[in-house]
Short mmCIF file of C-alpha atoms in Angstrom, two decimals:
data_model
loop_
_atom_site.label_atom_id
_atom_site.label_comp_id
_atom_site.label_asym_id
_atom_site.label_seq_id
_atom_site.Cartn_x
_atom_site.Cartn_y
_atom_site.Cartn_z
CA UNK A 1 -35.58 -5.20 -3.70
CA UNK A 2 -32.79 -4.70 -6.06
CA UNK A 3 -29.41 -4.55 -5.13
CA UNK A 4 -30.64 -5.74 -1.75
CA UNK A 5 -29.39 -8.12 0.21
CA UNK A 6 -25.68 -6.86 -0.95
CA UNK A 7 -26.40 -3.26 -1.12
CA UNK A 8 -29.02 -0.75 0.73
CA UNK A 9 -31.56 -0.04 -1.99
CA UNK A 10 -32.13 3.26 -0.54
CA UNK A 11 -28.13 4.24 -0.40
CA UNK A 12 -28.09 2.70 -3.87
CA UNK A 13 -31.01 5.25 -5.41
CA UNK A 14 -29.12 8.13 -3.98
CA UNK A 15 -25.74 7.00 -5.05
CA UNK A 16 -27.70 6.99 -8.63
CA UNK A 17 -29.14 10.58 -8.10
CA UNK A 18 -25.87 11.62 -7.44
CA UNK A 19 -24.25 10.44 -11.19
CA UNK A 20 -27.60 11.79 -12.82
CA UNK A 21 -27.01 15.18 -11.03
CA UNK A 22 -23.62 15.69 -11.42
CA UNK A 23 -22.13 13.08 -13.20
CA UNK A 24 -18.76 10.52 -13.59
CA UNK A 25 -15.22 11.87 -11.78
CA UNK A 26 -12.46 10.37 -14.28
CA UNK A 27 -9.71 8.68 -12.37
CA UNK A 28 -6.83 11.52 -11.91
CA UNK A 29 -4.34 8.93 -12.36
CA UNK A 30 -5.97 6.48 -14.79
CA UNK A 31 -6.39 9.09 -17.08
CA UNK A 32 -2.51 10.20 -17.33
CA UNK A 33 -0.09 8.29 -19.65
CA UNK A 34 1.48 6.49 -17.13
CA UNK A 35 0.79 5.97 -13.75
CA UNK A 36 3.20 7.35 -10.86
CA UNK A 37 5.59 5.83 -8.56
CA UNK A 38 3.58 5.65 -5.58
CA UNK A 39 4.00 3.98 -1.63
CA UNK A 40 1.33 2.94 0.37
CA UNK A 41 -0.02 -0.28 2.14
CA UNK A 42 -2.93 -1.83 3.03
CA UNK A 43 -4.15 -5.18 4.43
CA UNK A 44 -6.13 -6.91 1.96
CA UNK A 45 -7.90 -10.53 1.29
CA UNK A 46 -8.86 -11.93 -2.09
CA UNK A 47 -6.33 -11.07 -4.22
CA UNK A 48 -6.79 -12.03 -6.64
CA UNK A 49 -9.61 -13.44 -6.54
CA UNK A 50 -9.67 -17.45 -7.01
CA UNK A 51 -9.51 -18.86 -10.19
CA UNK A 52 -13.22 -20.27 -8.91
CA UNK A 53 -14.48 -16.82 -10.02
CA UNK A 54 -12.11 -16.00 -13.54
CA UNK A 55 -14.99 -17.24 -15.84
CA UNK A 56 -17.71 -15.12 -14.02
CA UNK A 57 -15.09 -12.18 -13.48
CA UNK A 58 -13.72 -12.17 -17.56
CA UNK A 59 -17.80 -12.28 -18.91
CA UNK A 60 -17.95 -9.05 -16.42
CA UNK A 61 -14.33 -7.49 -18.23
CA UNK A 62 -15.93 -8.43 -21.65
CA UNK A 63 -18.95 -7.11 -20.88
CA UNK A 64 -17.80 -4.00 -19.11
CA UNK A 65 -15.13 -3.34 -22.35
CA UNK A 66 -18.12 -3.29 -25.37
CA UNK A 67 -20.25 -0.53 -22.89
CA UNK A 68 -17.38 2.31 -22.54
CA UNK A 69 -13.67 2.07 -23.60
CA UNK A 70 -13.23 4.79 -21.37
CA UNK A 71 -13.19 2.15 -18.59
CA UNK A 72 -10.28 0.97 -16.54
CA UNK A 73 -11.10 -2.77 -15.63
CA UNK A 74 -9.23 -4.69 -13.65
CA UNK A 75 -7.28 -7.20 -14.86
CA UNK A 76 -7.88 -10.37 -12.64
CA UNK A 77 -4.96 -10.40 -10.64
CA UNK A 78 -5.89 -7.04 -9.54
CA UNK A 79 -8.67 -7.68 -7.94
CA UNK A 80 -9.43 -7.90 -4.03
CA UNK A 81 -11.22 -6.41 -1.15
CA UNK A 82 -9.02 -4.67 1.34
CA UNK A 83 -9.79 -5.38 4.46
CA UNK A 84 -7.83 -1.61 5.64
CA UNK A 85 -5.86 0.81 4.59
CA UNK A 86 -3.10 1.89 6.47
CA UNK A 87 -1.34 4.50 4.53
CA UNK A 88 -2.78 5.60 1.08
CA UNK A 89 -0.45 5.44 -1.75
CA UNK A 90 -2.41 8.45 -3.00
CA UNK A 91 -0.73 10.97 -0.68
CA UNK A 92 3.02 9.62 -1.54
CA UNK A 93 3.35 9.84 -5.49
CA UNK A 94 6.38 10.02 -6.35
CA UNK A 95 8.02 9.43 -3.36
CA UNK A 96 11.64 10.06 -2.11
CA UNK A 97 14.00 7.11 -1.02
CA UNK A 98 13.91 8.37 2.74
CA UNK A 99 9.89 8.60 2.72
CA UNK A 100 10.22 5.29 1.18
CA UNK A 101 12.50 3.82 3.66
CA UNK A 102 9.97 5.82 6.33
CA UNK A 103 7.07 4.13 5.09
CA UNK A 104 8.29 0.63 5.23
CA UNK A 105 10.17 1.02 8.48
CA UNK A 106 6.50 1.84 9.72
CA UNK A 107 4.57 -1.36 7.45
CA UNK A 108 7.13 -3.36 9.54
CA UNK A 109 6.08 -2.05 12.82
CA UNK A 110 2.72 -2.27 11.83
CA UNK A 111 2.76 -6.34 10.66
CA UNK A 112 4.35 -7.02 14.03
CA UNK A 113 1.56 -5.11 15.95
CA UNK A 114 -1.04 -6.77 14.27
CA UNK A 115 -0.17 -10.10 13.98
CA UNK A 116 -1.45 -11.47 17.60
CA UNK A 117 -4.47 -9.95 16.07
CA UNK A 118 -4.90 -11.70 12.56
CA UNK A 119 -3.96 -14.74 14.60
CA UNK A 120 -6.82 -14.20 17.13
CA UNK A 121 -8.93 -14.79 14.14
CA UNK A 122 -7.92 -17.98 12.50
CA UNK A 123 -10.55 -20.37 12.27
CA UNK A 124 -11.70 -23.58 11.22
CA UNK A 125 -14.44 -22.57 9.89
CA UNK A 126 -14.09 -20.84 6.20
CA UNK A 127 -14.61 -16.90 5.78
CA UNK A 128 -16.73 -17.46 2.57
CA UNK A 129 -17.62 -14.37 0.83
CA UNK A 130 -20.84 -14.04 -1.89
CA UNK A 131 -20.35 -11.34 -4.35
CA UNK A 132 -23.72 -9.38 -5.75
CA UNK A 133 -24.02 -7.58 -8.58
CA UNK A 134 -22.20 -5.09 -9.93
CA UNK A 135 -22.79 -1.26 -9.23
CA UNK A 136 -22.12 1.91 -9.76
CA UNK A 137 -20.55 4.83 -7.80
CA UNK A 138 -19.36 8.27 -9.23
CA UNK A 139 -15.81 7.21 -8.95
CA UNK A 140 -15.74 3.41 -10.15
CA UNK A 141 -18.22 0.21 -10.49
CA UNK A 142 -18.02 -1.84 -7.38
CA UNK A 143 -18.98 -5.50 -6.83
CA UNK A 144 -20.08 -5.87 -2.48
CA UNK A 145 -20.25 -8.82 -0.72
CA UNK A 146 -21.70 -10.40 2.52
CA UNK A 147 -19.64 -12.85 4.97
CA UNK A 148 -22.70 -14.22 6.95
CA UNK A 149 -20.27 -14.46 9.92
CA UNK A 150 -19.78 -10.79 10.90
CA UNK A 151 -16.05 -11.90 11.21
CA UNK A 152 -14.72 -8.72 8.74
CA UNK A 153 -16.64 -6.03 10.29
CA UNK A 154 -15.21 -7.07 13.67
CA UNK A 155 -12.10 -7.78 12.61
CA UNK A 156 -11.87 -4.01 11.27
CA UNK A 157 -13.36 -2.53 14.76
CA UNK A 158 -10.44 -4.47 16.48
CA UNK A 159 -7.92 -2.94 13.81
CA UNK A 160 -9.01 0.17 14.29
CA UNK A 161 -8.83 -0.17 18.33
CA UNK A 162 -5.16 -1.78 18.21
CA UNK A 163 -4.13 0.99 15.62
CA UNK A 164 -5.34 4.08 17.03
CA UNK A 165 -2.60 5.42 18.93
CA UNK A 166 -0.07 4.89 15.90
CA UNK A 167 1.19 7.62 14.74
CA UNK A 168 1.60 8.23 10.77
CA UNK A 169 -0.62 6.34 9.86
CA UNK A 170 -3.55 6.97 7.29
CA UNK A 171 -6.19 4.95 8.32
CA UNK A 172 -9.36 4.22 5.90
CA UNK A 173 -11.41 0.97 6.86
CA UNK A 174 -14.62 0.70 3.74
CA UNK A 175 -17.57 0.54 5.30
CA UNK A 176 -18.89 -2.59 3.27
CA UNK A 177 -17.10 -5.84 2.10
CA UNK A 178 -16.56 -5.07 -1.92
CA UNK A 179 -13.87 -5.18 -4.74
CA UNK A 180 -13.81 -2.79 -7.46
CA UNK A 181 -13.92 -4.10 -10.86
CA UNK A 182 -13.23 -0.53 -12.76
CA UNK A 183 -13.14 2.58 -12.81
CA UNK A 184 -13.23 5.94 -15.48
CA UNK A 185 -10.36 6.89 -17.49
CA UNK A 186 -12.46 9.46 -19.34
CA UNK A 187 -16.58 9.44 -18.37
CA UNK A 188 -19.32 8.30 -20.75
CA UNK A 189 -20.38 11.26 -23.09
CA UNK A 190 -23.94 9.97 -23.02
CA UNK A 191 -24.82 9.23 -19.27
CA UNK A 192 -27.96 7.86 -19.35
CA UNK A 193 -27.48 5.63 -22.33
CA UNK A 194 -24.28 4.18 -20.05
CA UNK A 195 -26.52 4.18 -16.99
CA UNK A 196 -29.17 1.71 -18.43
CA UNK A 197 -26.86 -0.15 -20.18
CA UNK A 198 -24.84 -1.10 -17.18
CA UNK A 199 -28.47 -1.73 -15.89
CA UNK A 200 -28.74 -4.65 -17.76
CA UNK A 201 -25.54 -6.04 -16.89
CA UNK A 202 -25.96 -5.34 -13.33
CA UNK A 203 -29.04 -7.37 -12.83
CA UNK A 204 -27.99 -10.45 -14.81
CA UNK A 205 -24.65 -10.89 -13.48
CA UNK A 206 -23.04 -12.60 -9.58
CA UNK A 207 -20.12 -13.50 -9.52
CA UNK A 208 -20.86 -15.85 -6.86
CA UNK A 209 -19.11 -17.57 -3.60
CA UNK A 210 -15.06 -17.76 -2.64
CA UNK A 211 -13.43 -18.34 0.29
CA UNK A 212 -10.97 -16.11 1.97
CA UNK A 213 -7.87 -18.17 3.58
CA UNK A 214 -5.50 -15.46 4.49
CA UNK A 215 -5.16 -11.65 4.49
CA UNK A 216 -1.92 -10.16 2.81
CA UNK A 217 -0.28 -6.77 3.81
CA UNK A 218 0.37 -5.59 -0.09
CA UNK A 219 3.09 -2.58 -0.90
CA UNK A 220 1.33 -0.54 -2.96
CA UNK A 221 4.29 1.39 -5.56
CA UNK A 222 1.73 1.87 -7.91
CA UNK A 223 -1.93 3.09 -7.92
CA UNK A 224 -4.62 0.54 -7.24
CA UNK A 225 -2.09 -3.15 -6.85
CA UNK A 226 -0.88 -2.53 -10.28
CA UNK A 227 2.61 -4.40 -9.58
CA UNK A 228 2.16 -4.68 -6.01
CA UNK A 229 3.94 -6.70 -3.62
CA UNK A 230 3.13 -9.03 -0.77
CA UNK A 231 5.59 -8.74 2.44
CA UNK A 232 3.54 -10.54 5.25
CA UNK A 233 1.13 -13.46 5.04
CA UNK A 234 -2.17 -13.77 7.70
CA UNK A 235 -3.65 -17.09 7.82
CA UNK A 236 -7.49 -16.95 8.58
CA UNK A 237 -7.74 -20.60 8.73
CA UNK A 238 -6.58 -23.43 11.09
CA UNK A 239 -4.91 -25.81 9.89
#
């Protein structure tokens, strides 16, 4: 049953009663101006995601633009799925030079620490992940994905493990394999029309397959990759 086998239909219907009952949450920094100076890091894969999936991902932006224009989508080479979080750019906005120098001090520390890790996991067999359809949440629409290996749920377990005596650190591992595609600048004024709408999209659109050859730690000095950086590379593949 529908979104299964990407998405818990049951979790789905509530995530749904939860919009109907009490609606969108507008982005708080999406819906300023301009968006902040921020620092923050993660370790992410995907991004963006391969050229492979650009036709299926722009008939999703085009799609996505004529329902609301109070949608932030993605431009492609924003998207990904993070694998972790390690410290969220959304508690440093605006940051000072020494927090800044703090925080990447500690990104340092935490690349070294992991690497025996991400190297533990290198394969030659692909990590192929198939994306579903989009869906919705109250904060953003949200493509998941399934890696028939188990490799990314263990690989987060082990993260967590090796990280957990690390101090300073903000640690939020998602509990499925996704990438957002959008989220609200301002909500829909008619919620139901919006709801049935995206509906239809939802349940004619996959993106499809890709395969994920590396995981990236990306500096985060805006919100959400806008003009991120890359400062350590994670093979997942043997070469």
């Amino acid at each position: 049953m529908f979104p299964e086998p990407f998405f818990s239909t049951t979790q789905y219907d509530h995530s749904l009663n939860e919009i109907r009952k009490f609606g969108f949450v507008a982005d708080p920094f999406l819906s300023q101006p301009t968006l902040p100076r921020t620092f923050g890091f993660n370790f992410t894969m995907a991004w963006p995601l391969p050229e492979s999936l650009r036709v299926a991902h722009d008939t999703l932006r085009t799609s996505l633009n004529r329902l609301d224009k109070g949608l932030y989508i993605y431009p492609h080479e924003d998207t990904h799925v993070t694998v972790a979080t390690i410290v969220d750019f959304v508690n440093h906005i605006e940051p000072s030079e020494e927090e800044i120098t703090r925080l990447r001090d500690l990104s340092e520390h935490i690349a070294e620490r992991t690497r025996p890790l991400f190297q533990a996991y290198r394969s030659q067999d692909p990590l192929v992940l198939e994306f579903g359809p989009p869906l919705l949440s109250r904060n953003a629409i949200f493509i998941p994905a399934m890696e028939s290996t188990g490799r990314v749920p263990m690989l987060r377990a082990h993260l967590a493990k090796q990280l957990e005596s690390v101090k300073g650190l903000e640690l939020k591992i998602p509990n499925i394999i996704h990438t957002t595609v959008a989220r609200f600048q301002t909500t829909p004024t008619d919620l139901e029309g919006f709801m049935h709408a995206f509906e239809n999209i939802s349940k004619t659109t996959q993106l499809g397959f890709c395969v994920a050859d590396e995981i990236v730690m990306a500096i985060e000095t805006k919100p959400y990759l806008k003009d991120a950086s890359i400062s350590h590379h994670f093979p997942l593949e043997l070469r």
